[in-house]
Short mmCIF file of C-alpha atoms in Angstrom, two decimals:
data_model
loop_
_atom_site.label_atom_id
_atom_site.label_comp_id
_atom_site.label_asym_id
_atom_site.label_seq_id
_atom_site.Cartn_x
_atom_site.Cartn_y
_atom_site.Cartn_z
CA ASP A 1 106.70 125.67 106.12
CA THR A 2 106.67 123.29 103.14
CA GLU A 3 109.38 125.05 101.20
CA VAL A 4 112.57 123.72 99.76
CA THR A 5 114.95 126.45 98.67
CA GLN A 6 117.74 126.16 96.15
CA THR A 7 120.54 128.55 95.28
CA PRO A 8 121.53 129.80 92.84
CA LYS A 9 118.57 129.90 90.47
CA HIS A 10 120.84 130.07 87.44
CA LEU A 11 124.50 129.14 87.03
CA VAL A 12 126.81 129.41 84.06
CA MET A 13 130.17 127.75 84.47
CA GLY A 14 133.12 126.79 82.33
CA MET A 15 134.41 123.26 82.11
CA THR A 16 137.34 124.02 84.39
CA ASN A 17 135.34 125.77 87.10
CA LYS A 18 134.36 124.50 90.53
CA LYS A 19 130.96 125.50 91.83
CA SER A 20 128.37 124.30 94.32
CA LEU A 21 124.61 124.05 94.36
CA LYS A 22 122.84 124.45 97.66
CA CYS A 23 119.54 123.14 98.95
CA GLU A 24 117.80 123.78 102.27
CA GLN A 25 114.62 122.54 103.92
CA HIS A 26 113.10 123.18 107.33
CA MET A 27 110.37 120.57 107.34
CA GLY A 28 112.27 118.15 109.55
CA HIS A 29 112.64 115.72 106.68
CA ARG A 30 115.41 113.16 107.02
CA ALA A 31 115.66 112.17 103.35
CA MET A 32 117.01 114.50 100.70
CA TYR A 33 117.50 113.99 96.98
CA TRP A 34 119.28 115.40 93.95
CA TYR A 35 117.74 115.01 90.52
CA LYS A 36 118.87 116.05 87.07
CA GLN A 37 116.26 117.01 84.50
CA LYS A 38 116.89 117.62 80.82
CA ALA A 39 114.35 119.46 78.69
CA LYS A 40 111.17 117.51 77.96
CA LYS A 41 112.36 114.59 80.08
CA PRO A 42 111.39 113.33 83.55
CA PRO A 43 113.66 113.96 86.52
CA GLU A 44 116.49 111.43 86.87
CA LEU A 45 117.57 110.50 90.35
CA MET A 46 121.22 111.19 91.12
CA PHE A 47 121.69 110.83 94.88
CA VAL A 48 119.68 110.11 98.01
CA TYR A 49 120.69 110.96 101.55
CA SER A 50 118.85 109.31 104.40
CA TYR A 51 119.62 110.46 107.94
CA GLU A 52 122.59 112.41 106.54
CA LYS A 53 124.14 109.30 105.02
CA LEU A 54 124.43 108.65 101.32
CA SER A 55 122.04 105.78 100.62
CA ILE A 56 121.75 105.84 96.83
CA ASN A 57 124.23 106.92 94.17
CA GLU A 58 122.83 106.23 90.73
CA SER A 59 126.26 105.69 89.16
CA VAL A 60 126.77 109.42 88.84
CA PRO A 61 130.16 110.55 87.46
CA SER A 62 132.63 111.68 90.11
CA ARG A 63 132.61 115.23 88.77
CA PHE A 64 129.38 115.51 90.81
CA SER A 65 130.04 115.27 94.54
CA PRO A 66 127.16 115.45 97.02
CA GLU A 67 127.43 116.54 100.61
CA CYS A 68 124.92 116.60 103.46
CA PRO A 69 126.40 118.78 106.25
CA ASN A 70 123.30 118.43 108.43
CA SER A 71 119.70 117.31 108.24
CA SER A 72 118.53 120.59 106.68
CA LEU A 73 121.22 121.16 104.08
CA LEU A 74 122.27 119.40 100.91
CA ASN A 75 125.05 120.50 98.59
CA LEU A 76 126.14 119.35 95.16
CA HIS A 77 129.75 120.18 94.33
CA LEU A 78 130.54 120.47 90.65
CA HIS A 79 133.96 120.17 89.05
CA ALA A 80 135.19 119.73 85.48
CA LEU A 81 131.71 119.44 84.07
CA GLN A 82 130.90 118.77 80.44
CA PRO A 83 128.45 120.69 78.24
CA GLU A 84 126.09 117.69 78.35
CA ASP A 85 125.74 118.26 82.09
CA SER A 86 123.73 121.38 81.35
CA ALA A 87 120.29 120.77 82.84
CA LEU A 88 117.86 121.72 85.60
CA TYR A 89 119.07 120.34 88.92
CA LEU A 90 116.29 119.70 91.39
CA CYS A 91 116.55 119.10 95.10
CA ALA A 92 113.78 117.37 97.05
CA SER A 93 113.11 116.24 100.58
CA SER A 94 110.74 113.82 102.26
CA GLU A 95 110.20 111.90 105.42
CA ALA A 96 112.45 108.87 105.55
CA ASP A 97 111.97 105.11 106.01
CA ARG A 98 109.05 104.71 103.67
CA SER A 99 108.02 106.09 100.31
CA TYR A 100 106.60 109.44 101.26
CA GLU A 101 105.82 112.26 98.91
CA GLN A 102 108.76 114.44 97.98
CA TYR A 103 108.77 118.20 98.15
CA PHE A 104 110.80 119.82 95.42
CA GLY A 105 112.72 123.04 95.23
CA PRO A 106 112.51 125.38 92.22
CA GLY A 107 115.74 124.03 90.78
CA THR A 108 119.03 125.46 89.56
CA ARG A 109 119.32 125.95 85.81
CA LEU A 110 122.93 125.01 85.01
CA THR A 111 124.69 125.85 81.78
CA VAL A 112 128.18 124.49 81.14
CA THR A 113 130.13 126.36 78.48
CA ALA B 1 111.52 97.87 80.24
CA GLN B 2 109.82 101.09 81.20
CA LYS B 3 108.19 100.71 84.57
CA VAL B 4 105.88 103.67 84.23
CA THR B 5 104.23 104.40 80.91
CA GLN B 6 102.34 107.55 80.06
CA ALA B 7 101.23 106.94 76.51
CA GLN B 8 99.97 110.48 75.92
CA THR B 9 102.93 112.71 75.19
CA GLU B 10 100.91 115.88 74.64
CA ILE B 11 97.23 116.71 75.11
CA SER B 12 95.39 119.91 74.23
CA VAL B 13 91.93 120.66 75.53
CA VAL B 14 89.70 123.69 75.53
CA GLU B 15 89.01 125.29 78.88
CA LYS B 16 86.19 123.65 80.86
CA GLU B 17 86.61 120.31 79.12
CA ASP B 18 87.37 117.23 81.19
CA VAL B 19 90.65 115.44 80.51
CA THR B 20 92.08 112.12 81.66
CA LEU B 21 95.80 111.43 81.83
CA ASP B 22 96.71 107.76 81.60
CA CYS B 23 99.37 105.97 83.63
CA VAL B 24 100.27 102.29 83.41
CA TYR B 25 102.91 100.83 85.70
CA GLU B 26 104.82 97.59 85.97
CA THR B 27 106.06 95.97 89.17
CA ARG B 28 106.51 92.55 90.72
CA ASP B 29 106.25 93.89 94.26
CA THR B 30 103.05 93.49 96.22
CA THR B 31 103.79 96.66 98.18
CA TYR B 32 104.44 99.77 96.16
CA TYR B 33 103.50 103.43 95.97
CA LEU B 34 102.18 105.51 93.14
CA PHE B 35 102.36 109.27 92.77
CA TRP B 36 101.28 112.09 90.53
CA TYR B 37 103.33 115.28 90.27
CA LYS B 38 102.64 118.46 88.34
CA GLN B 39 105.40 120.57 86.78
CA PRO B 40 104.14 123.97 85.60
CA PRO B 41 106.25 126.09 83.23
CA SER B 42 108.01 127.62 86.25
CA GLY B 43 109.77 124.27 86.71
CA GLU B 44 109.00 123.29 90.29
CA LEU B 45 107.45 119.85 90.70
CA VAL B 46 104.34 119.86 92.87
CA PHE B 47 103.12 116.76 94.65
CA LEU B 48 99.47 115.91 93.91
CA ILE B 49 98.76 112.46 95.35
CA ARG B 50 100.34 109.35 96.85
CA ARG B 51 98.61 106.00 96.84
CA ASN B 52 99.82 102.68 98.23
CA SER B 53 99.14 99.36 96.57
CA PHE B 54 96.69 98.21 99.22
CA ASP B 55 94.38 101.17 98.85
CA GLU B 56 92.35 100.93 95.66
CA GLN B 57 89.82 103.53 96.66
CA ASN B 58 89.40 106.24 94.12
CA GLU B 59 90.08 109.72 95.35
CA ILE B 60 88.61 113.09 94.55
CA SER B 61 90.13 116.41 95.48
CA GLY B 62 88.24 119.35 94.08
CA ARG B 63 88.45 119.15 90.29
CA TYR B 64 91.01 116.33 90.47
CA SER B 65 90.21 112.65 90.71
CA TRP B 66 92.27 109.50 90.51
CA ASN B 67 91.27 106.00 89.44
CA PHE B 68 93.56 103.24 90.70
CA GLN B 69 92.96 99.77 89.22
CA LYS B 70 95.39 97.03 90.20
CA SER B 71 93.79 94.60 87.76
CA THR B 72 94.99 96.70 84.84
CA SER B 73 98.03 98.24 86.61
CA SER B 74 96.70 101.70 85.94
CA PHE B 75 96.51 104.89 87.96
CA ASN B 76 94.71 107.44 85.84
CA PHE B 77 94.20 111.09 86.64
CA THR B 78 91.17 113.13 85.60
CA ILE B 79 90.83 116.90 85.68
CA THR B 80 87.23 118.07 85.54
CA ALA B 81 86.36 121.45 84.03
CA SER B 82 89.95 122.18 83.10
CA GLN B 83 91.41 125.65 83.56
CA VAL B 84 94.33 127.44 81.94
CA VAL B 85 96.27 127.11 85.21
CA ASP B 86 96.18 123.34 84.74
CA SER B 87 98.58 123.68 81.82
CA ALA B 88 101.69 121.78 82.90
CA VAL B 89 103.59 118.55 82.51
CA TYR B 90 102.16 115.80 84.67
CA PHE B 91 104.30 112.92 85.84
CA CYS B 92 103.11 109.60 87.18
CA ALA B 93 105.68 107.86 89.38
CA LEU B 94 106.28 104.56 91.16
CA SER B 95 108.38 103.42 94.08
CA GLU B 96 108.76 99.79 95.09
CA ALA B 97 110.63 97.70 97.61
CA GLU B 98 112.59 95.85 94.91
CA THR B 99 114.58 98.94 93.95
CA SER B 100 114.27 100.84 97.25
CA TYR B 101 111.39 102.99 98.35
CA ASP B 102 113.67 106.01 98.18
CA LYS B 103 114.00 105.59 94.45
CA VAL B 104 111.01 107.08 92.68
CA ILE B 105 110.71 106.08 89.04
CA PHE B 106 109.07 108.78 86.98
CA GLY B 107 107.10 108.17 83.82
CA PRO B 108 107.96 110.22 80.73
CA GLY B 109 105.27 112.79 81.49
CA THR B 110 102.22 114.15 79.69
CA SER B 111 102.23 117.77 78.62
CA LEU B 112 98.77 119.26 79.04
CA SER B 113 97.79 122.50 77.33
CA VAL B 114 94.49 124.07 78.29
CA ILE B 115 93.40 126.59 75.67
CA PRO B 116 91.21 129.49 76.76
#
């Protein structure tokens, strides 16, 4: 099973809402990633978890809060977002400790109104 | 400075033509990894190839081939006999010890359109 699943597929939220994005993988990977992708741009790394610990935070605003409850799950909690946060949010996983290929989920298309 | 450059923003080819996507990278590390990913209109990035800096052998996988040349810091990707299903955005990417192997730096991407 080489699938990374993400829910929801689409999300519309107001600037005062709190919502969460979810990501799951069952490949036994110990590294998981959140990326943000704007239209016609490459993915931008937001966070990396390695062995369930946050290893990289790319200076992401605190209105984005990641969580890794276990080795298969990755959440991204959203609060007080801005319209410019509207984007495709991609989750990925890979083996840890070295630069292995990442397997991506289909993404969550987020619109902030 | 951009670490991964893909000079071709958009390419259009007619079906069955061959097409080469260029990638030039910049790093001071001696150990690094290079990748190609495909992003079709559906949005999901698909891994195509991973190459480490010590392995300069070219690789062929079906209609896909990759030419890695350390002397010119290039890792080019050729699709032979292109098909409509090859239409996608293709990203070249780099990871290096200097910034952490977990951090993959994507190039700006090349949008390929294959016209029937």
